[in-house]
PDB file of C-alpha atoms in Angstrom:
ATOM      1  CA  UNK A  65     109.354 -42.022  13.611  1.00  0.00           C
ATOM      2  CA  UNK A  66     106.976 -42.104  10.660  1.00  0.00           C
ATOM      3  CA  UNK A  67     104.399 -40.095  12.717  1.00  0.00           C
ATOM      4  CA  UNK A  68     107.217 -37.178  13.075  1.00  0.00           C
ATOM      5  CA  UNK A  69     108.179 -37.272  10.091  1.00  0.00           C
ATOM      6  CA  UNK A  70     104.160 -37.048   8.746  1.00  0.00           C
ATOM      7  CA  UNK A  71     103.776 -34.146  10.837  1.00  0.00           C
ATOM      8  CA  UNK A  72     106.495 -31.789  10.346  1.00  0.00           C
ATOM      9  CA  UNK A  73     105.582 -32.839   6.366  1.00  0.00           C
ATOM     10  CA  UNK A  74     102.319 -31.396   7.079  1.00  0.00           C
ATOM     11  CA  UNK A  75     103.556 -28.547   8.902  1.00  0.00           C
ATOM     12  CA  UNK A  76     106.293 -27.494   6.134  1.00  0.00           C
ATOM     13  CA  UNK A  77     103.164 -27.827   3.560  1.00  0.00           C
ATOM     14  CA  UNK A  78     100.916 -25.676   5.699  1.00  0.00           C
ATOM     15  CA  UNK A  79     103.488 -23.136   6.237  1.00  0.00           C
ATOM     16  CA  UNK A  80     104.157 -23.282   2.491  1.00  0.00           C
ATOM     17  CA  UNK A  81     100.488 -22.732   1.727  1.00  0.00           C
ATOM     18  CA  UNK A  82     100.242 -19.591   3.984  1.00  0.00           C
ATOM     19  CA  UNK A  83     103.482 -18.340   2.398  1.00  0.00           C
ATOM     20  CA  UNK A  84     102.026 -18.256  -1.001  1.00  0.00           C
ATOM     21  CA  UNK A  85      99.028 -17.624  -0.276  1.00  0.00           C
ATOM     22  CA  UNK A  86     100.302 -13.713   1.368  1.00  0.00           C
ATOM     23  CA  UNK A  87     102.556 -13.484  -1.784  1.00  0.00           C
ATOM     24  CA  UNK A  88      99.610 -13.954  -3.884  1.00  0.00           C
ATOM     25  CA  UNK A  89      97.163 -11.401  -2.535  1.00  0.00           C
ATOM     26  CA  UNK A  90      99.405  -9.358  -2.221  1.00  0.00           C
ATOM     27  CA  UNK A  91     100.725  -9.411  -6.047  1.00  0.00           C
ATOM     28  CA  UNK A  92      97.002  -9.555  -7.283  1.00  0.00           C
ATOM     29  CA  UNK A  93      95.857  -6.131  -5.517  1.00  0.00           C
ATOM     30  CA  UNK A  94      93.040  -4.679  -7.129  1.00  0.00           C
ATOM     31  CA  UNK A  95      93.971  -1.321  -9.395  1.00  0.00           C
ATOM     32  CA  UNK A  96      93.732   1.606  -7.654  1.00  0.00           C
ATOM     33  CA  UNK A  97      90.644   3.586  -8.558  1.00  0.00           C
ATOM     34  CA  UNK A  98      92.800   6.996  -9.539  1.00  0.00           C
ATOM     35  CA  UNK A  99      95.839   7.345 -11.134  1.00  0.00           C
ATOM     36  CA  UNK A 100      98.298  10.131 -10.520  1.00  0.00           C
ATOM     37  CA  UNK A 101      98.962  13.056 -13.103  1.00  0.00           C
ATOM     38  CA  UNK A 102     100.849  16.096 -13.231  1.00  0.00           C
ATOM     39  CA  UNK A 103     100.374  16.115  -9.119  1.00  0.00           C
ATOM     40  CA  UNK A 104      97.220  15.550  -9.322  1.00  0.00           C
ATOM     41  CA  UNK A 105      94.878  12.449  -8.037  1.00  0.00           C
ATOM     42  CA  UNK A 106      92.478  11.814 -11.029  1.00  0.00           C
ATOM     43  CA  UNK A 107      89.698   9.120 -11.165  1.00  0.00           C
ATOM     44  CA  UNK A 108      90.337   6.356 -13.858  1.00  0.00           C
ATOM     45  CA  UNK A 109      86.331   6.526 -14.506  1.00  0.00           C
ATOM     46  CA  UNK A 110      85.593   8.798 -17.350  1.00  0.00           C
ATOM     47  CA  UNK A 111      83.663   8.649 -20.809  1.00  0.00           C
ATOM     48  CA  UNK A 112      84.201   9.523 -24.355  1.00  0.00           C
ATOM     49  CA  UNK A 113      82.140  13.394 -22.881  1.00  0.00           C
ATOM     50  CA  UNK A 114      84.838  13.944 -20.539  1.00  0.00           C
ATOM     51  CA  UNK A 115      87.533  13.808 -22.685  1.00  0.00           C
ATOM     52  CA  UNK A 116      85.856  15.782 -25.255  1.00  0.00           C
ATOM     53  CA  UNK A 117      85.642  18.026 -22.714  1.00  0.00           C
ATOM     54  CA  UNK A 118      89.570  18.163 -22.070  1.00  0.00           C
ATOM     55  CA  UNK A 119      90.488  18.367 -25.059  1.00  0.00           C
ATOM     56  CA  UNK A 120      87.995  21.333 -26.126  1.00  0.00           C
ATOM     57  CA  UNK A 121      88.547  23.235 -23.276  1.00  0.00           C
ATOM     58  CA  UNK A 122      92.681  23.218 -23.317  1.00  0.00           C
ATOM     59  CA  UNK A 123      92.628  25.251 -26.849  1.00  0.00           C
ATOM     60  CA  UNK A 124      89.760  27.147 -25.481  1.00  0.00           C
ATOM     61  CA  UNK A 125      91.540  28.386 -22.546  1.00  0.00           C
ATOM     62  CA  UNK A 126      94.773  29.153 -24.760  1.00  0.00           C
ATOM     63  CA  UNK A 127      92.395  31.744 -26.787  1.00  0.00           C
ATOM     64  CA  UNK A 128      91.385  33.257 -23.630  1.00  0.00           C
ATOM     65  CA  UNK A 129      95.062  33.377 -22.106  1.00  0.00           C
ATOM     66  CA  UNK A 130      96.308  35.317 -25.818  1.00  0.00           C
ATOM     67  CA  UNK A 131      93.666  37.691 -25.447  1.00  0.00           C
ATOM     68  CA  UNK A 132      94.199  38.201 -21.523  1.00  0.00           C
ATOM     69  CA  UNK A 133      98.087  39.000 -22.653  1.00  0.00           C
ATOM     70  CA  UNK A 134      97.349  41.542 -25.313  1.00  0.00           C
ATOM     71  CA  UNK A 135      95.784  43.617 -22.622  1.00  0.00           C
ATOM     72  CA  UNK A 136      99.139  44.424 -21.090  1.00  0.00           C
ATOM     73  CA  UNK A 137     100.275  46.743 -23.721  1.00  0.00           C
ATOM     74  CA  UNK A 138      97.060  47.817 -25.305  1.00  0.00           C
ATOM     75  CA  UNK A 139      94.314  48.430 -22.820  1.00  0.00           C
ATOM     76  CA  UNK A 140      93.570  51.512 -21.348  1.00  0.00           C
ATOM     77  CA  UNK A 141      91.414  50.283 -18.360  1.00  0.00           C
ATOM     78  CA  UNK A 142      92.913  49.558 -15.339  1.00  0.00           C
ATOM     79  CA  UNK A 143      89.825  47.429 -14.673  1.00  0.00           C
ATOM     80  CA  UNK A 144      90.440  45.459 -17.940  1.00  0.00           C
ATOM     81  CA  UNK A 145      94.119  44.901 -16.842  1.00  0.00           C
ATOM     82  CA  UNK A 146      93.226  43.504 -14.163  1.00  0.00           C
ATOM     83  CA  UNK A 147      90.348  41.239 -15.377  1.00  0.00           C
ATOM     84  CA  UNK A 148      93.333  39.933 -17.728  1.00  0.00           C
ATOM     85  CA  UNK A 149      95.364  39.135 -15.514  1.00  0.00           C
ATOM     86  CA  UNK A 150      93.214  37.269 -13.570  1.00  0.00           C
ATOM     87  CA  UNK A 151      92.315  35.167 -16.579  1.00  0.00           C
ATOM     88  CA  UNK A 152      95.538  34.270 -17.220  1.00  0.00           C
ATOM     89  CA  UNK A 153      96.072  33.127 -13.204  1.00  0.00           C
ATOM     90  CA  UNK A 154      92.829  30.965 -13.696  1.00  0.00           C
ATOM     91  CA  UNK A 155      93.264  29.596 -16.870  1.00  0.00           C
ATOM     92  CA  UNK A 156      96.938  28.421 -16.977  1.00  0.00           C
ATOM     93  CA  UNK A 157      96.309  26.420 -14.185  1.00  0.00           C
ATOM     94  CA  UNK A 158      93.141  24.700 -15.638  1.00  0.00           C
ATOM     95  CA  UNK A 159      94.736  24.090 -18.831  1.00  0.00           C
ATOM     96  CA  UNK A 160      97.429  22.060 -17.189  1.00  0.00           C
ATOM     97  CA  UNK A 161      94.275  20.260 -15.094  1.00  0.00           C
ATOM     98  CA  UNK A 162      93.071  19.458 -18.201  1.00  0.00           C
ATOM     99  CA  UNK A 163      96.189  17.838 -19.588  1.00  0.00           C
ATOM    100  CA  UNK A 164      96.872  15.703 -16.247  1.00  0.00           C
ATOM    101  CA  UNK A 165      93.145  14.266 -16.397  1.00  0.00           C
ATOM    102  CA  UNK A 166      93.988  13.595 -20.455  1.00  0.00           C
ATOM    103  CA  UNK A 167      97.389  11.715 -19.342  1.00  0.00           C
ATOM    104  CA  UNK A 168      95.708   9.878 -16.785  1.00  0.00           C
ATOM    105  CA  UNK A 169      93.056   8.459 -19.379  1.00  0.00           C
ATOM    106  CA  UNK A 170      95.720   7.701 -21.551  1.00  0.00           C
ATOM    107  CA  UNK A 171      94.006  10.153 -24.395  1.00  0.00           C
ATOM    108  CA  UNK A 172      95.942  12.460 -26.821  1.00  0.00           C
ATOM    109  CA  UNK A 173      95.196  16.537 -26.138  1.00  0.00           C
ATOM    110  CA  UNK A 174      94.818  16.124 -29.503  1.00  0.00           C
ATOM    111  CA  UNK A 175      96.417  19.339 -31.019  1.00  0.00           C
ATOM    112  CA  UNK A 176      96.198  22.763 -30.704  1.00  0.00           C
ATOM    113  CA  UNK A 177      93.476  24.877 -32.044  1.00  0.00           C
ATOM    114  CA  UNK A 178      93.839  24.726 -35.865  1.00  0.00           C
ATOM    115  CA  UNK A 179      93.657  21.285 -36.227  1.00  0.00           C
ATOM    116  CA  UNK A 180      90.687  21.102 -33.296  1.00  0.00           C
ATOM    117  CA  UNK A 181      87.538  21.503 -35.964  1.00  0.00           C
ATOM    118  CA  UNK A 182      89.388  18.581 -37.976  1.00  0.00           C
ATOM    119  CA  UNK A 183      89.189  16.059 -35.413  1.00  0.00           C
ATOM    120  CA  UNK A 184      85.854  16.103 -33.342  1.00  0.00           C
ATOM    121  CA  UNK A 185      82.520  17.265 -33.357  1.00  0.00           C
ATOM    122  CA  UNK A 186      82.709  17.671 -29.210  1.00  0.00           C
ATOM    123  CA  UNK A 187      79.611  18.355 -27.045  1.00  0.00           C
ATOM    124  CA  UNK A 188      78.505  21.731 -26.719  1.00  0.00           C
ATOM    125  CA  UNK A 189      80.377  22.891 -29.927  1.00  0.00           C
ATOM    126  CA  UNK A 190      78.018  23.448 -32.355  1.00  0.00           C
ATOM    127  CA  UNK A 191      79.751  23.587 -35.600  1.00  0.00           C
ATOM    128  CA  UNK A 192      82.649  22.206 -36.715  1.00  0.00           C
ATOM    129  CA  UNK A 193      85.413  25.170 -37.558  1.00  0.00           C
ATOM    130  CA  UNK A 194      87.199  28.162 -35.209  1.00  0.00           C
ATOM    131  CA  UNK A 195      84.930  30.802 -35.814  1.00  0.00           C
ATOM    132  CA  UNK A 196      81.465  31.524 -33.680  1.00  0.00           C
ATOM    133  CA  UNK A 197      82.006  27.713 -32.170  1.00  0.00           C
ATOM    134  CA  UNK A 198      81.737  27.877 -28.311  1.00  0.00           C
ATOM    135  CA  UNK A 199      83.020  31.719 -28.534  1.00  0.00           C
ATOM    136  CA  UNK A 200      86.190  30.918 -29.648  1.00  0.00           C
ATOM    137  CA  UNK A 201      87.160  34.152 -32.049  1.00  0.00           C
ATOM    138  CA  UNK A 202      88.159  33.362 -36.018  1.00  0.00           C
ATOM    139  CA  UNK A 203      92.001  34.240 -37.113  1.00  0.00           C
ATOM    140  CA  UNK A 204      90.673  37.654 -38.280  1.00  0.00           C
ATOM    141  CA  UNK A 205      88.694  38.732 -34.929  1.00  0.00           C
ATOM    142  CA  UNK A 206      92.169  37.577 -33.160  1.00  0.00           C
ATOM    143  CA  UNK A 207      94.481  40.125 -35.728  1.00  0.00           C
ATOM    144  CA  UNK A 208      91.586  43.134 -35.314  1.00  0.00           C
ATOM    145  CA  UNK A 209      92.197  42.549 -31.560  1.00  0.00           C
ATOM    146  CA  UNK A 210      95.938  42.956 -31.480  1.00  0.00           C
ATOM    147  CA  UNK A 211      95.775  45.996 -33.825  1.00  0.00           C
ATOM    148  CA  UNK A 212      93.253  47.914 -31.667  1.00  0.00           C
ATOM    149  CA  UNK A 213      94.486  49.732 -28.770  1.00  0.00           C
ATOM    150  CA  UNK A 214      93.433  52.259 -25.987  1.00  0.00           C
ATOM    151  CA  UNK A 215      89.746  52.630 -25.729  1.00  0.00           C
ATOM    152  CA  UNK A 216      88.570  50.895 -28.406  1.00  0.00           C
ATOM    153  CA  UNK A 217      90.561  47.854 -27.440  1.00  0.00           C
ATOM    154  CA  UNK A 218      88.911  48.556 -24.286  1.00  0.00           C
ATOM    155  CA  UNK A 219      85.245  47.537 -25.442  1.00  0.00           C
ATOM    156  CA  UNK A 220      86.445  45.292 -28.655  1.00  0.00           C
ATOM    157  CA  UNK A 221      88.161  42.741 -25.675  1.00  0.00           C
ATOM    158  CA  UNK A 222      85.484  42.915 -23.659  1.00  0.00           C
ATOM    159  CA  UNK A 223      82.742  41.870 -25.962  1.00  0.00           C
ATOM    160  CA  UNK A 224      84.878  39.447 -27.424  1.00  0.00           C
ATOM    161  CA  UNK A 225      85.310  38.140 -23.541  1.00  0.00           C
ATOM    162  CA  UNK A 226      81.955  38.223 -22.885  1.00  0.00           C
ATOM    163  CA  UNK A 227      80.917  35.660 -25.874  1.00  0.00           C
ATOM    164  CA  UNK A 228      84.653  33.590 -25.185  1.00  0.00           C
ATOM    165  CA  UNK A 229      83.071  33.057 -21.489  1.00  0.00           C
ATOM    166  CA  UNK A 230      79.835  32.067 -23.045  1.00  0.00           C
ATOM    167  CA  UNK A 231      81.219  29.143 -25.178  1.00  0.00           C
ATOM    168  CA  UNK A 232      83.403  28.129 -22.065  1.00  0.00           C
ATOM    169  CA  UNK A 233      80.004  28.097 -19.600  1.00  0.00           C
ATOM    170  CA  UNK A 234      78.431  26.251 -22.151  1.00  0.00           C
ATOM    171  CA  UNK A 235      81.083  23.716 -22.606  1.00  0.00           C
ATOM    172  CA  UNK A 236      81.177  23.449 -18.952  1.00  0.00           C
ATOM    173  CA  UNK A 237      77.012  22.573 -18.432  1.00  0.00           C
ATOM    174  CA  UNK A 238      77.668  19.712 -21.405  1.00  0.00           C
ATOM    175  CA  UNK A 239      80.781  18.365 -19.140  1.00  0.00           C
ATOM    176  CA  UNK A 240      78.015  18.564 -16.343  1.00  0.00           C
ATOM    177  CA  UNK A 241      75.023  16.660 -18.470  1.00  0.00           C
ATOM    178  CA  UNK A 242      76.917  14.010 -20.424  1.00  0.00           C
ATOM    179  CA  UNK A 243      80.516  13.569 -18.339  1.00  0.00           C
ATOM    180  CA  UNK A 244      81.065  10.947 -15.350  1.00  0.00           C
ATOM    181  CA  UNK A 245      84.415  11.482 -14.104  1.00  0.00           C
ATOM    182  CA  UNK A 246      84.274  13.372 -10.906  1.00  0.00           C
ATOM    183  CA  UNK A 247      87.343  15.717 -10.916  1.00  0.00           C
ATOM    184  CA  UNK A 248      86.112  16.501 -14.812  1.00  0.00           C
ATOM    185  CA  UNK A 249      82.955  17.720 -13.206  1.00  0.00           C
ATOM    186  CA  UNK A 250      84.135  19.533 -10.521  1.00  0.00           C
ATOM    187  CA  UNK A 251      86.596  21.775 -12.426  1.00  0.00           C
ATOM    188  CA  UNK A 252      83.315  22.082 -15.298  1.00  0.00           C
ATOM    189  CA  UNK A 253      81.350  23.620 -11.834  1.00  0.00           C
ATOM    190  CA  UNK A 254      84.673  26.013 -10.970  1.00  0.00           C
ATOM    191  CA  UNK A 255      84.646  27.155 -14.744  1.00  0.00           C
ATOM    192  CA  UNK A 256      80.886  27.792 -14.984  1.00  0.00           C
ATOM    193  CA  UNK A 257      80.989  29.941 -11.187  1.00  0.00           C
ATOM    194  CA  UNK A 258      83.925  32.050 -12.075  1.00  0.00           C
ATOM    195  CA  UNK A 259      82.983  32.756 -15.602  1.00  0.00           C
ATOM    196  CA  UNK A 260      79.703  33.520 -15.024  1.00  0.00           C
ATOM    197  CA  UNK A 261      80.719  35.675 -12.582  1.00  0.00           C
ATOM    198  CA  UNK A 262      83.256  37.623 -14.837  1.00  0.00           C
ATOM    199  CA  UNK A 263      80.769  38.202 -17.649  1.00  0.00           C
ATOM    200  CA  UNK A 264      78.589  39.972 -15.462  1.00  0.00           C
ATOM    201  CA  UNK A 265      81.341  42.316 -14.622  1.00  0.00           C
ATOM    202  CA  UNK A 266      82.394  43.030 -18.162  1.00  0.00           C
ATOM    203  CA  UNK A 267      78.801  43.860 -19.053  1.00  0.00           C
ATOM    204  CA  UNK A 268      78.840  46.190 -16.296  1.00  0.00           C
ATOM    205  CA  UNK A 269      82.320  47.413 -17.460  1.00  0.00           C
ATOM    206  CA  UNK A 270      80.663  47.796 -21.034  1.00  0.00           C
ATOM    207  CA  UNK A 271      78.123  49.907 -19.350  1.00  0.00           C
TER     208      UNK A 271
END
């Protein structure tokens, strides 16, 4: 009687043991490596470069988006038009890209472009303040914009395009050289090709 009742004491323990064992690798499952973000997947591995990144190229892209929409009204190129609205189907997109991989880091988007210069001195700007810093166009450049119209709105948005891209492709190579996160990366690579690409068009639109 003793021996039964030693074994099923033994078996009750071993059963016990494999019970908690399950429950506890199961409750102590390592983090998942990427965290999900605006319906995006996004890799919890980043640096203090890629969210520099993020949060200088979200205002950036705004600039580029208000200067695609005066183009509706004002330009007189159909091939400008269309370059615009292009921009705008690019960049919205990014922009909210860039806010899902800032949520997913748990990082601020730290304002919107008045207050950017205030806060950091990001990779691949080179001064603090708006104006001439990665292309981004000063408060005045922005107002001479929306008062021009037809032709000379024309070649005013275009070489103010041309030197916005610039900043952006530049930002983009410092994401490239200094970031780690892999999604950051990969959308730096996507802004460089298509950017690239449209500056050489406006300079042949410029002529």
């Amino acid at each position: 009687m003793a021996l039964a009742t030693t074994a099923v004491t033994a078996a009750l323990a071993l059963s016990a043991c494999g019970g908690g064992e399950a429950t506890g690798s199961a409750g102590q499952a390592p983090p998942a490596p990427t965290s999900s973000a605006a319906g995006q997947q996004v890799s919890a591995d980043h640096n203090e470069a890629d969210i520099a990144f993020a949060q200088g190229m979200i205002p950036h892209h705004r600039q580029a988006v208000d200067m695609a929409n005066l183009a509706a009204d004002r330009a007189e190129s159909d091939q400008v038009k269309q370059l615009a609205t292009a921009i705008q189907q690019a960049q919205g997109p990014e922009i909210q890209q860039l806010q899902g991989f800032l949520a997913a880091w748990g990082a601020p988007e730290s304002g919107d472009m008045p207050g950017m210069s205030q806060e950091h001195n990001m990779p691949g700007m080179e001064q603090n303040g708006m104006s001439g810093m990665s292309g981004m166009m000063s408060d005045q450049q922005m107002q001479q914009l929306e008062q021009a119209s037809g032709v000379e709105f024309d070649r005013m948005w275009l070489q103010m395009m041309i030197a916005h891209h610039e900043g952006a492709v530049q930002m983009a190579q410092t994401e490239l050289r200094d970031g780690r996160n892999p999604e950051a990366k990969a959308l730096a690579q996507k802004i460089i090709d298509a950017q690239q690409t449209e500056i050489t068009q406006m300079q042949e639109m410029l002529g």
